[in-house]
XYZ file of C-alpha atoms in Angstrom:
668
model
C -18.174 31.474 49.638
C -16.198 33.706 51.959
C -13.649 34.293 49.236
C -16.376 35.370 46.797
C -17.849 37.853 49.306
C -14.448 39.384 49.896
C -13.941 39.829 46.173
C -17.316 41.531 45.935
C -16.454 43.998 48.693
C -13.150 44.815 47.090
C -14.778 45.401 43.714
C -17.644 47.590 44.960
C -15.748 50.925 45.407
C -14.277 50.583 41.935
C -17.695 50.072 40.401
C -19.027 53.053 42.294
C -16.234 55.238 41.020
C -16.856 54.179 37.464
C -20.660 54.598 37.598
C -21.611 57.713 39.671
C -25.143 58.100 40.989
C -27.219 60.003 38.437
C -28.965 61.928 41.214
C -25.747 63.680 42.284
C -25.278 67.126 40.697
C -22.511 67.129 38.106
C -22.086 70.831 37.313
C -18.935 71.060 39.460
C -17.377 67.847 38.043
C -14.020 68.191 36.366
C -13.975 67.533 32.577
C -13.031 63.981 31.608
C -9.610 63.437 30.129
C -9.332 61.734 26.762
C -8.352 58.096 27.180
C -5.403 56.733 25.180
C -6.248 54.126 22.533
C -6.250 50.686 24.092
C -4.268 47.863 22.538
C -6.468 45.169 20.982
C -6.653 41.906 22.977
C -3.961 39.328 22.313
C -5.006 35.702 21.728
C -2.862 32.778 22.801
C -1.771 31.622 19.353
C 1.901 30.943 19.979
C 3.772 27.701 19.570
C 2.956 26.730 23.184
C -0.788 27.404 22.983
C -3.155 24.410 23.258
C -3.878 22.281 20.200
C -7.573 22.207 19.294
C -8.491 18.514 19.067
C -11.902 16.926 18.483
C -13.945 16.958 21.708
C -13.545 13.862 23.847
C -16.609 11.702 24.438
C -17.610 8.205 25.549
C -16.336 6.740 22.266
C -12.886 8.366 22.387
C -11.739 9.551 25.791
C -9.744 12.641 26.703
C -6.787 10.511 27.754
C -6.497 8.971 24.273
C -8.028 5.588 25.086
C -11.160 4.012 23.572
C -14.157 4.976 25.651
C -16.826 2.734 27.237
C -19.037 3.196 24.158
C -16.336 2.688 21.559
C -17.639 0.718 18.578
C -16.514 -0.389 15.156
C -18.097 -2.437 12.413
C -17.135 -6.026 11.582
C -16.825 -7.668 8.174
C -16.198 -11.414 7.753
C -15.430 -12.757 4.276
C -15.865 -16.126 2.590
C -14.316 -16.132 -0.888
C -13.928 -18.836 -3.535
C -11.649 -17.846 -6.423
C -10.190 -19.506 -9.506
C -7.001 -18.267 -11.138
C -7.170 -18.635 -14.927
C -3.518 -18.413 -15.934
C -4.299 -18.715 -19.650
C -6.620 -15.704 -19.652
C -4.725 -13.986 -16.798
C -8.043 -13.558 -15.081
C -9.616 -14.175 -11.680
C -13.204 -15.410 -11.306
C -14.733 -15.528 -7.822
C -17.730 -15.507 -5.534
C -17.765 -13.719 -2.213
C -19.995 -13.593 0.828
C -19.634 -10.798 3.372
C -21.132 -11.131 6.826
C -21.485 -7.503 7.885
C -22.286 -6.604 11.490
C -23.632 -3.172 12.342
C -22.156 -2.404 15.746
C -22.816 1.318 15.391
C -25.697 3.161 17.095
C -27.034 4.100 13.651
C -29.488 2.419 11.295
C -27.962 1.917 7.852
C -30.086 2.129 4.710
C -27.065 1.827 2.417
C -23.424 0.769 2.527
C -20.283 1.689 0.596
C -17.787 -0.789 -0.815
C -14.274 -0.405 -2.201
C -13.636 -1.608 -5.753
C -9.874 -1.108 -5.843
C -9.365 -2.974 -9.126
C -11.275 -0.175 -10.867
C -8.074 1.868 -10.608
C -6.920 -0.162 -13.611
C -9.835 0.762 -15.831
C -9.006 3.129 -18.693
C -10.049 6.626 -17.668
C -10.065 6.022 -13.921
C -9.288 9.078 -11.803
C -6.053 7.489 -10.634
C -4.933 6.818 -14.194
C -5.331 10.511 -15.004
C -3.155 11.528 -12.053
C -0.366 8.926 -12.058
C 1.230 7.305 -15.094
C 0.437 3.597 -15.436
C 4.086 2.545 -15.540
C 5.033 4.401 -12.350
C 5.041 3.022 -8.824
C 1.401 3.732 -8.010
C 0.067 4.102 -11.537
C -3.103 2.522 -12.883
C -5.297 2.583 -15.975
C -4.459 2.024 -19.606
C -5.520 -1.585 -19.134
C -8.803 -3.408 -19.674
C -9.142 -4.057 -15.965
C -11.579 -3.357 -13.165
C -14.208 -5.431 -11.403
C -17.010 -6.905 -13.449
C -19.832 -7.664 -11.009
C -22.006 -10.633 -11.968
C -24.214 -10.741 -8.877
C -25.013 -8.639 -5.822
C -27.632 -9.773 -3.296
C -28.518 -9.295 0.356
C -29.847 -11.814 2.849
C -31.401 -10.563 6.056
C -30.214 -12.572 9.053
C -32.264 -13.447 12.171
C -31.843 -11.076 15.086
C -29.676 -12.290 17.979
C -31.719 -14.270 20.478
C -31.964 -12.908 24.018
C -32.592 -15.408 26.838
C -36.297 -16.167 27.071
C -37.098 -14.390 23.796
C -38.157 -15.792 20.428
C -35.954 -14.969 17.443
C -37.014 -13.795 14.037
C -38.236 -16.938 12.297
C -35.608 -17.317 9.581
C -33.312 -15.532 7.230
C -34.977 -13.687 4.367
C -34.710 -14.710 0.755
C -31.695 -13.166 -1.047
C -32.724 -9.886 -2.668
C -30.911 -8.224 -5.592
C -29.473 -4.825 -4.697
C -29.504 -1.520 -6.511
C -26.022 -0.064 -6.660
C -24.005 2.760 -8.196
C -20.308 2.490 -9.098
C -18.307 5.693 -8.642
C -14.775 5.040 -9.906
C -13.201 2.878 -7.151
C -16.176 3.136 -4.771
C -19.640 1.573 -4.916
C -22.834 2.768 -3.240
C -25.209 -0.099 -2.410
C -28.836 0.491 -1.453
C -29.863 -2.171 1.055
C -33.037 -4.124 0.435
C -33.216 -4.720 4.187
C -32.025 -1.707 6.223
C -29.616 -2.658 8.978
C -30.573 -1.627 12.501
C -28.004 -1.296 15.307
C -26.866 -4.753 16.416
C -28.093 -6.486 13.257
C -26.093 -8.639 10.851
C -26.633 -9.076 7.135
C -25.118 -11.166 4.350
C -23.964 -9.681 1.048
C -23.293 -12.129 -1.799
C -21.265 -11.061 -4.828
C -20.053 -12.660 -8.020
C -17.189 -10.940 -9.819
C -14.239 -11.292 -12.157
C -11.395 -9.121 -13.392
C -8.394 -9.168 -15.684
C -5.170 -9.200 -13.664
C -2.960 -6.158 -14.398
C 0.718 -6.780 -14.975
C 1.934 -3.798 -12.990
C -0.956 -3.289 -10.551
C 0.352 0.056 -9.224
C 3.240 -1.916 -7.689
C 0.858 -3.228 -5.030
C -0.054 -6.469 -6.837
C 0.285 -7.953 -10.335
C 2.034 -10.676 -12.278
C 5.375 -11.555 -13.796
C 5.521 -14.594 -16.053
C 3.937 -17.452 -14.135
C 4.085 -15.637 -10.766
C 0.943 -13.905 -9.481
C 0.772 -11.590 -6.464
C -2.898 -11.058 -5.696
C -4.081 -8.143 -3.588
C -7.083 -5.819 -3.738
C -8.610 -8.923 -5.349
C -12.123 -8.786 -3.865
C -14.733 -6.047 -3.253
C -14.189 -4.780 0.291
C -16.417 -3.034 2.782
C -15.626 0.617 3.312
C -15.170 1.713 6.920
C -18.102 3.291 8.736
C -16.804 4.977 11.886
C -17.716 7.495 14.582
C -15.445 10.184 13.121
C -16.337 10.446 9.441
C -19.313 8.134 8.953
C -18.716 6.347 5.645
C -15.116 6.750 4.490
C -15.439 7.176 0.742
C -12.097 8.637 -0.373
C -11.221 7.179 -3.757
C -8.311 4.800 -4.263
C -5.926 6.776 -6.482
C -2.884 4.525 -6.138
C -0.780 6.594 -3.757
C -3.023 6.603 -0.680
C -3.404 3.112 0.747
C -6.264 1.535 2.693
C -8.620 1.767 5.665
C -10.456 -1.482 6.416
C -12.652 -3.250 8.952
C -11.525 -6.280 10.955
C -13.023 -9.744 10.660
C -12.322 -13.386 9.844
C -11.429 -14.590 6.351
C -12.116 -18.019 4.907
C -10.899 -18.099 1.340
C -9.925 -20.669 -1.206
C -8.002 -20.280 -4.451
C -7.990 -22.856 -7.213
C -4.758 -22.798 -9.224
C -2.883 -25.106 -11.598
C -1.702 -28.177 -9.663
C 1.973 -27.306 -10.096
C 1.597 -23.956 -8.321
C 2.568 -23.218 -4.707
C 0.402 -20.688 -2.860
C 1.434 -18.420 0.017
C -1.069 -16.132 1.673
C -2.710 -14.518 4.654
C -3.782 -16.996 7.309
C -3.218 -20.673 8.049
C -3.454 -23.365 5.379
C -6.522 -25.476 6.153
C -5.976 -28.441 3.816
C -2.242 -29.251 3.867
C -2.929 -32.957 3.328
C -4.411 -32.173 -0.081
C -1.871 -29.687 -1.429
C 1.440 -30.537 0.287
C 3.529 -33.671 0.176
C 4.226 -35.597 3.408
C 7.879 -34.459 3.244
C 6.892 -30.788 3.058
C 4.429 -31.150 5.937
C 7.107 -32.781 8.071
C 9.603 -30.014 7.382
C 7.065 -27.333 8.276
C 6.367 -29.042 11.600
C 10.094 -29.026 12.326
C 10.618 -25.435 11.152
C 8.149 -23.864 13.566
C 10.307 -25.216 16.421
C 13.638 -24.310 14.818
C 15.595 -21.093 15.299
C 17.562 -21.857 12.139
C 16.264 -21.911 8.581
C 14.943 -25.171 7.138
C 14.455 -25.674 3.389
C 10.793 -26.615 2.935
C 10.952 -26.909 -0.883
C 14.357 -27.037 -2.581
C 15.420 -26.124 -6.150
C 16.055 -29.813 -6.832
C 12.502 -30.720 -5.834
C 11.135 -27.974 -8.067
C 13.132 -29.320 -10.969
C 12.126 -32.949 -10.471
C 8.478 -32.213 -9.713
C 8.637 -34.048 -6.381
C 7.662 -30.877 -4.511
C 4.017 -31.220 -5.563
C 1.402 -33.923 -4.927
C 0.627 -33.784 -8.634
C 1.367 -31.521 -11.579
C -1.713 -32.023 -13.761
C -5.112 -30.391 -13.409
C -5.850 -27.997 -10.545
C -5.607 -27.904 -6.766
C -7.594 -25.785 -4.348
C -5.751 -24.171 -1.424
C -7.893 -23.166 1.562
C -6.819 -20.552 4.113
C -8.324 -19.108 7.267
C -7.284 -15.904 9.019
C -8.855 -14.532 12.180
C -9.115 -10.916 13.278
C -7.451 -9.378 10.245
C -8.380 -6.407 8.095
C -7.405 -7.814 4.704
C -6.106 -10.886 2.879
C -3.635 -11.343 0.012
C -1.868 -14.269 -1.613
C 0.715 -15.214 -4.236
C 1.072 -18.256 -6.478
C 3.889 -19.586 -8.633
C 5.163 -22.975 -9.858
C 8.728 -21.828 -9.092
C 8.624 -20.959 -5.397
C 11.430 -22.193 -3.219
C 10.231 -22.231 0.343
C 12.281 -21.681 3.511
C 11.059 -21.362 7.091
C 12.092 -21.109 10.719
C 10.254 -20.392 13.950
C 10.154 -17.927 16.808
C 7.977 -18.463 19.863
C 5.575 -20.685 17.940
C 5.352 -18.330 14.941
C 6.412 -19.573 11.499
C 8.704 -17.154 9.606
C 8.651 -18.064 5.916
C 10.236 -16.980 2.636
C 8.965 -17.816 -0.858
C 11.208 -16.976 -3.806
C 12.220 -18.109 -7.266
C 15.598 -19.769 -7.900
C 16.980 -16.715 -9.708
C 16.594 -14.690 -6.504
C 18.549 -17.106 -4.326
C 21.717 -14.984 -4.125
C 19.971 -12.454 -1.867
C 16.877 -14.350 -0.706
C 18.608 -17.308 0.940
C 18.594 -15.330 4.219
C 15.044 -13.989 3.833
C 13.471 -16.412 6.328
C 16.136 -15.469 8.875
C 15.419 -11.777 8.226
C 11.705 -12.375 8.693
C 12.293 -14.211 11.944
C 14.506 -11.427 13.347
C 11.935 -8.774 12.403
C 9.077 -10.605 14.131
C 11.198 -11.064 17.239
C 12.383 -7.434 17.272
C 8.960 -5.832 16.971
C 7.299 -8.355 19.297
C 9.874 -7.849 22.020
C 10.047 -4.077 21.774
C 6.441 -3.031 21.069
C 3.652 -5.642 20.963
C 3.687 -9.407 20.517
C 2.891 -10.573 16.995
C -0.621 -12.085 17.256
C -0.711 -14.216 14.098
C 0.583 -17.765 13.410
C 2.904 -16.962 10.517
C 4.574 -14.327 8.352
C 5.417 -14.863 4.664
C 8.024 -12.820 2.799
C 7.271 -13.271 -0.902
C 9.636 -12.401 -3.763
C 8.135 -11.078 -6.971
C 7.601 -8.023 -9.159
C 6.126 -5.882 -6.355
C 9.002 -3.844 -4.932
C 7.514 -3.543 -1.457
C 3.958 -3.931 -0.154
C 2.305 -5.322 2.935
C -0.865 -7.209 3.809
C -1.730 -9.192 6.949
C 0.865 -11.968 7.303
C 2.197 -11.179 3.795
C 5.204 -9.019 2.878
C 5.904 -8.622 -0.852
C 9.419 -7.648 -1.973
C 11.495 -7.654 -5.156
C 14.786 -9.534 -5.539
C 16.982 -6.628 -4.295
C 20.618 -5.994 -5.103
C 22.221 -7.013 -1.820
C 21.538 -8.211 1.707
C 21.193 -4.818 3.436
C 18.823 -3.568 0.738
C 16.689 -6.709 1.012
C 16.590 -6.583 4.802
C 15.522 -2.935 4.788
C 12.524 -3.804 2.598
C 11.624 -7.044 4.400
C 11.751 -5.487 7.856
C 9.814 -2.468 6.597
C 6.980 -4.529 5.132
C 6.920 -6.815 8.180
C 6.877 -3.742 10.416
C 3.595 -2.867 8.755
C 2.090 -5.905 10.468
C 2.024 -3.607 13.528
C 1.116 -0.345 11.795
C -1.504 -0.518 10.279
C -2.389 -4.243 10.334
C -2.628 -4.550 14.137
C -3.236 -0.854 14.876
C -5.810 -0.191 12.167
C -5.269 3.451 11.253
C -6.652 5.269 8.221
C -3.766 5.071 5.730
C -5.533 7.122 3.098
C -5.969 10.208 5.281
C -3.046 9.790 7.664
C -0.244 7.946 5.899
C 2.147 8.988 8.658
C 0.277 6.824 11.176
C 1.396 3.700 9.314
C 4.388 4.615 7.105
C 5.853 7.085 9.585
C 5.407 4.879 12.643
C 6.772 1.932 10.700
C 9.829 3.850 9.441
C 10.447 4.862 13.057
C 10.426 1.278 14.384
C 12.527 0.135 11.402
C 15.466 2.208 12.664
C 15.904 -0.099 15.667
C 15.401 -3.246 13.584
C 17.991 -2.268 10.982
C 20.609 -1.287 13.551
C 19.917 -4.434 15.557
C 20.132 -6.876 12.651
C 23.351 -5.436 11.228
C 24.750 -4.365 14.633
C 25.656 -0.934 13.308
C 25.269 2.754 14.132
C 23.045 4.547 11.607
C 23.563 8.077 12.993
C 24.863 9.372 9.670
C 21.792 7.983 7.910
C 19.610 9.874 10.385
C 21.554 13.100 9.719
C 21.037 12.646 5.987
C 17.314 12.177 6.624
C 17.248 15.397 8.635
C 18.891 17.266 5.770
C 16.382 15.820 3.278
C 13.354 16.790 5.349
C 14.485 20.261 6.414
C 15.484 21.275 2.900
C 12.177 20.061 1.472
C 10.239 21.981 4.114
C 11.760 25.206 2.753
C 10.507 24.692 -0.805
C 7.407 26.142 -2.407
C 5.685 22.745 -2.395
C 6.138 22.128 1.340
C 3.162 20.615 3.184
C 2.564 19.526 6.805
C 2.621 15.899 7.919
C -1.165 15.974 8.425
C -1.733 16.296 4.656
C -3.716 13.292 3.272
C -1.604 11.033 1.049
C -3.755 11.581 -2.040
C -3.049 15.323 -1.814
C 0.739 15.246 -1.805
C 2.035 17.696 -4.384
C 5.245 15.843 -5.255
C 6.732 12.362 -4.897
C 9.341 13.886 -2.576
C 6.510 14.987 -0.289
C 5.359 11.368 -0.110
C 8.826 10.280 0.986
C 9.112 13.052 3.534
C 5.616 13.474 4.968
C 4.576 9.821 5.094
C 7.915 8.184 5.912
C 10.979 10.186 6.875
C 9.775 13.306 8.673
C 7.474 11.461 11.117
C 10.318 9.073 11.859
C 12.977 11.697 12.571
C 10.686 13.865 14.691
C 9.521 10.831 16.691
C 13.166 9.889 17.225
C 13.766 13.439 18.459
C 10.728 13.183 20.755
C 12.067 9.886 22.090
C 15.738 10.712 22.440
C 15.728 14.452 23.063
C 12.420 15.353 24.745
C 10.865 12.485 26.711
C 13.722 10.015 26.971
C 13.649 6.424 25.664
C 12.048 4.891 28.753
C 9.111 7.308 28.877
C 8.572 7.452 25.117
C 8.684 3.672 24.697
C 6.168 3.172 27.496
C 3.781 5.677 25.882
C 4.212 4.237 22.372
C 3.625 0.708 23.657
C 0.495 1.881 25.467
C -0.821 3.496 22.292
C -0.224 0.234 20.431
C -1.903 -1.829 23.161
C -4.930 0.487 23.459
C -5.607 0.604 19.737
C -4.682 -2.922 18.667
C -7.411 -4.171 16.276
C -9.178 -0.794 16.519
C -9.343 2.434 14.510
C -7.307 5.250 16.111
C -7.446 8.842 14.946
C -4.522 11.294 15.266
C -6.026 12.841 18.407
C -5.985 9.419 20.081
C -2.257 9.151 19.465
C -1.490 12.701 20.609
C -3.556 12.307 23.777
C -2.130 8.912 24.662
C 1.458 10.134 24.319
C 0.696 13.112 26.568
C -1.295 11.132 29.119
C 1.346 8.432 29.594
C 4.351 10.777 29.463
C 2.715 13.415 31.653
C 3.894 16.151 29.290
C 2.046 18.855 27.379
C 3.304 18.334 23.830
C 1.086 20.824 21.989
C 4.198 22.718 20.852
C 5.581 19.527 19.330
C 2.442 18.484 17.443
C 1.848 22.047 16.202
C 5.402 22.612 15.034
C 6.102 19.297 13.355
C 2.729 17.754 12.429
C 0.206 20.558 11.809
C 2.595 23.070 10.213
C 5.886 23.270 8.351
C 7.396 25.427 11.074
C 11.178 25.529 10.884
C 13.474 24.727 13.779
C 16.574 26.920 13.842
C 18.537 26.972 17.083
C 21.728 29.013 17.269
C 24.406 30.306 19.607
C 24.231 34.075 19.251
C 27.087 35.079 21.547
C 29.333 34.057 24.410
C 30.442 36.696 26.939
C 32.580 36.131 29.991
C 32.232 38.495 32.983
C 34.843 39.409 35.606
C 33.062 37.337 38.281
C 33.801 33.983 36.548
C 30.353 33.841 34.936
C 29.973 33.192 31.232
C 26.770 34.237 29.495
C 25.833 32.056 26.524
C 23.008 33.651 24.529
C 20.876 31.167 22.625
C 18.360 32.043 19.932
C 15.400 30.176 18.504
C 15.110 31.756 15.073
C 12.360 29.565 13.580
C 8.714 29.132 14.456
C 9.275 25.624 15.862
C 10.911 24.939 19.212
C 12.828 22.105 20.800
C 14.899 21.554 23.923
C 18.521 22.606 23.541
C 21.553 20.372 23.690
C 24.554 22.643 24.199
C 28.174 21.533 23.987
C 30.820 23.841 25.484
C 34.523 23.424 24.720
C 37.094 24.979 27.053
C 40.640 26.217 26.558
C 42.083 23.352 28.597
C 40.692 20.792 26.109
C 37.723 19.675 28.216
C 34.087 19.690 27.165
C 30.778 19.989 28.923
C 27.346 18.959 27.628
C 24.253 20.760 28.857
C 20.605 19.842 28.246
C 18.100 22.672 28.526
C 14.335 21.995 28.486
C 11.967 23.391 25.867
C 10.436 25.609 28.550
C 13.380 28.023 28.189
C 11.487 29.474 25.188
C 8.372 30.347 27.216
C 9.549 33.963 27.602
C 10.573 34.498 23.997
C 13.091 33.429 21.387
C 16.238 34.461 23.282
C 17.609 32.722 26.374
C 20.775 33.461 28.313
C 22.445 30.459 29.919
C 24.817 31.300 32.769
C 27.905 29.157 33.249
C 29.831 29.472 36.510
C 33.406 28.737 35.466
C 36.787 30.377 35.420
C 37.793 28.422 32.319
C 37.850 30.078 28.934
C 35.150 28.900 26.526
C 36.643 28.500 23.067
C 33.513 27.193 21.296
C 29.822 26.591 21.932
C 27.532 24.483 19.769
C 23.874 23.498 19.825
C 22.644 20.240 18.300
C 26.137 18.701 18.411
C 25.061 15.260 17.121
C 22.955 16.668 14.270
C 19.866 14.659 15.257
C 17.535 17.635 15.735
C 15.697 18.680 12.544
C 17.529 22.022 12.488
C 17.122 23.895 9.203
C 20.272 26.084 9.365
C 23.134 24.084 10.880
C 25.646 26.766 9.859
C 24.644 28.959 12.829
C 24.711 26.158 15.397
C 28.242 26.954 16.612
C 30.015 29.970 18.071
C 33.752 30.532 18.132
C 35.674 33.588 19.371
C 36.684 36.041 16.665
C 40.171 35.602 15.339
C 42.634 37.919 17.025
C 44.089 40.770 14.936
C 47.881 40.491 14.429
């Protein structure tokens, strides 16, 4: 209070001078001088100004963690499906147990009908050619719904209270299909805390290509997006109803899956979850080998080519068999079936690492189980322990796609190529299968994070230095950012203008800038601790970008607004240079550095001296607070013969040609 009074006393004479008493005569006052034009106010809009993020609340806290009132919906699935290999068709029934954990009453729900991408005339088919990687349409596909009903469940019983008498009778539901989404009007609105059952009957023709996310090849079927799925209802966007156009992937609720698939008896099925009826579908020899494999750090052949040829790999080869699987706390389920699967497996820390592949793929796939095991160990040890009982790498026509506990890959040309795909798809078990981000809006939160963690896995498995690969990635990203189709990382995947933008914005650019944040800004120890904390906080939850940004800042203790603005929200270019080197008579050398682009980074400066020695200097990003020129003073009597910024080429610098300074050549 005393401080406020003092301020008031100091301000009073000034106010009096500015506002004279109107009762005082003014005829002797001197004429007022004209005031010069005042400069308009300047807003803090520079690279270091704060990032405007969604306001924190009790659902999502200011430190990036889930708040005390964080909520998300839950969807449990029970599915019974039959694979008709003659008609190349799937027929199924599905029951969804949907729990409304939100504070809102729901009169309707939205569901995803991803197979509708393959209907002629779908939006995705108009945008992407059917034969391309993510293409759909041109095929008599899509879900055909045969039933859709709702059953109202009794309310949870509180101690000492009577429950609602019984579940209601199933009621047919009005619905509207909009391309790959379906609006469903509930017969029984769902209050907060209530649970309802949705029963569906459906069938669809299985596309051959399937946008390279599922499909078939001969007698091999890779089944994904094979059931109607609940759309996500969250605190940020309400119902998430972005269409599935092929390129953008998925955003899904967590729950438990109990599913069964009936296939020809000679088929072997691999899928999400744990096999529930091994006694019915596996021979005693196969069951014994699996029990041994989970305890083995070397690969064990579960089904051999000889057993496939003789038929001894199967309990029987006539009629059909039903395989039953259960998966807990997952956001999706997928499976594959073929009569030609060889099956290898080994174990790590109680987790089964498996590989399923056809005999013609053996040349590269014989090490696939080993590759799967190493990937699980690498990501578990470095970031977050793998929470599921198994992982299955499955060879087939899909060139690379991930689902919980399932990694689909093609045959590949060689070992390094195969490992890069296997470890990439297995890396997705962490992002977005464990950390359940919105892939359709923010592809970088799964593809980018995954590409980042892949760098350590690839170097570790092959025991090699991939620095040159990283430099090539920097050149790819920085050159693309200077084109007319450049977009920021925050662009939703469905809105990428070119296929190169997909490769850069979803995969490579997030990876190289996160590597720079780790290695050049925060340091490995600090970055890794923050990234692990983000993974731990948001495991089995739905993070938004602000949650990631805030967590990284809260754990590292650093304001990183300049980093997010420069490399995520804009296409700002980084261009560091050495402008000049001047030596003074008092043994001081002045090295003038320039930041010529809109983005900033710390500076790594390498000085070379006339006596053949070198000195490396690391300057913090704060040197650019005062502007885009900084003079670094070197106290030395030695002659500097060259100075270079970004000496290892790992910064995403757009113009490397101005990174170095050398003295002008002397005139003869």
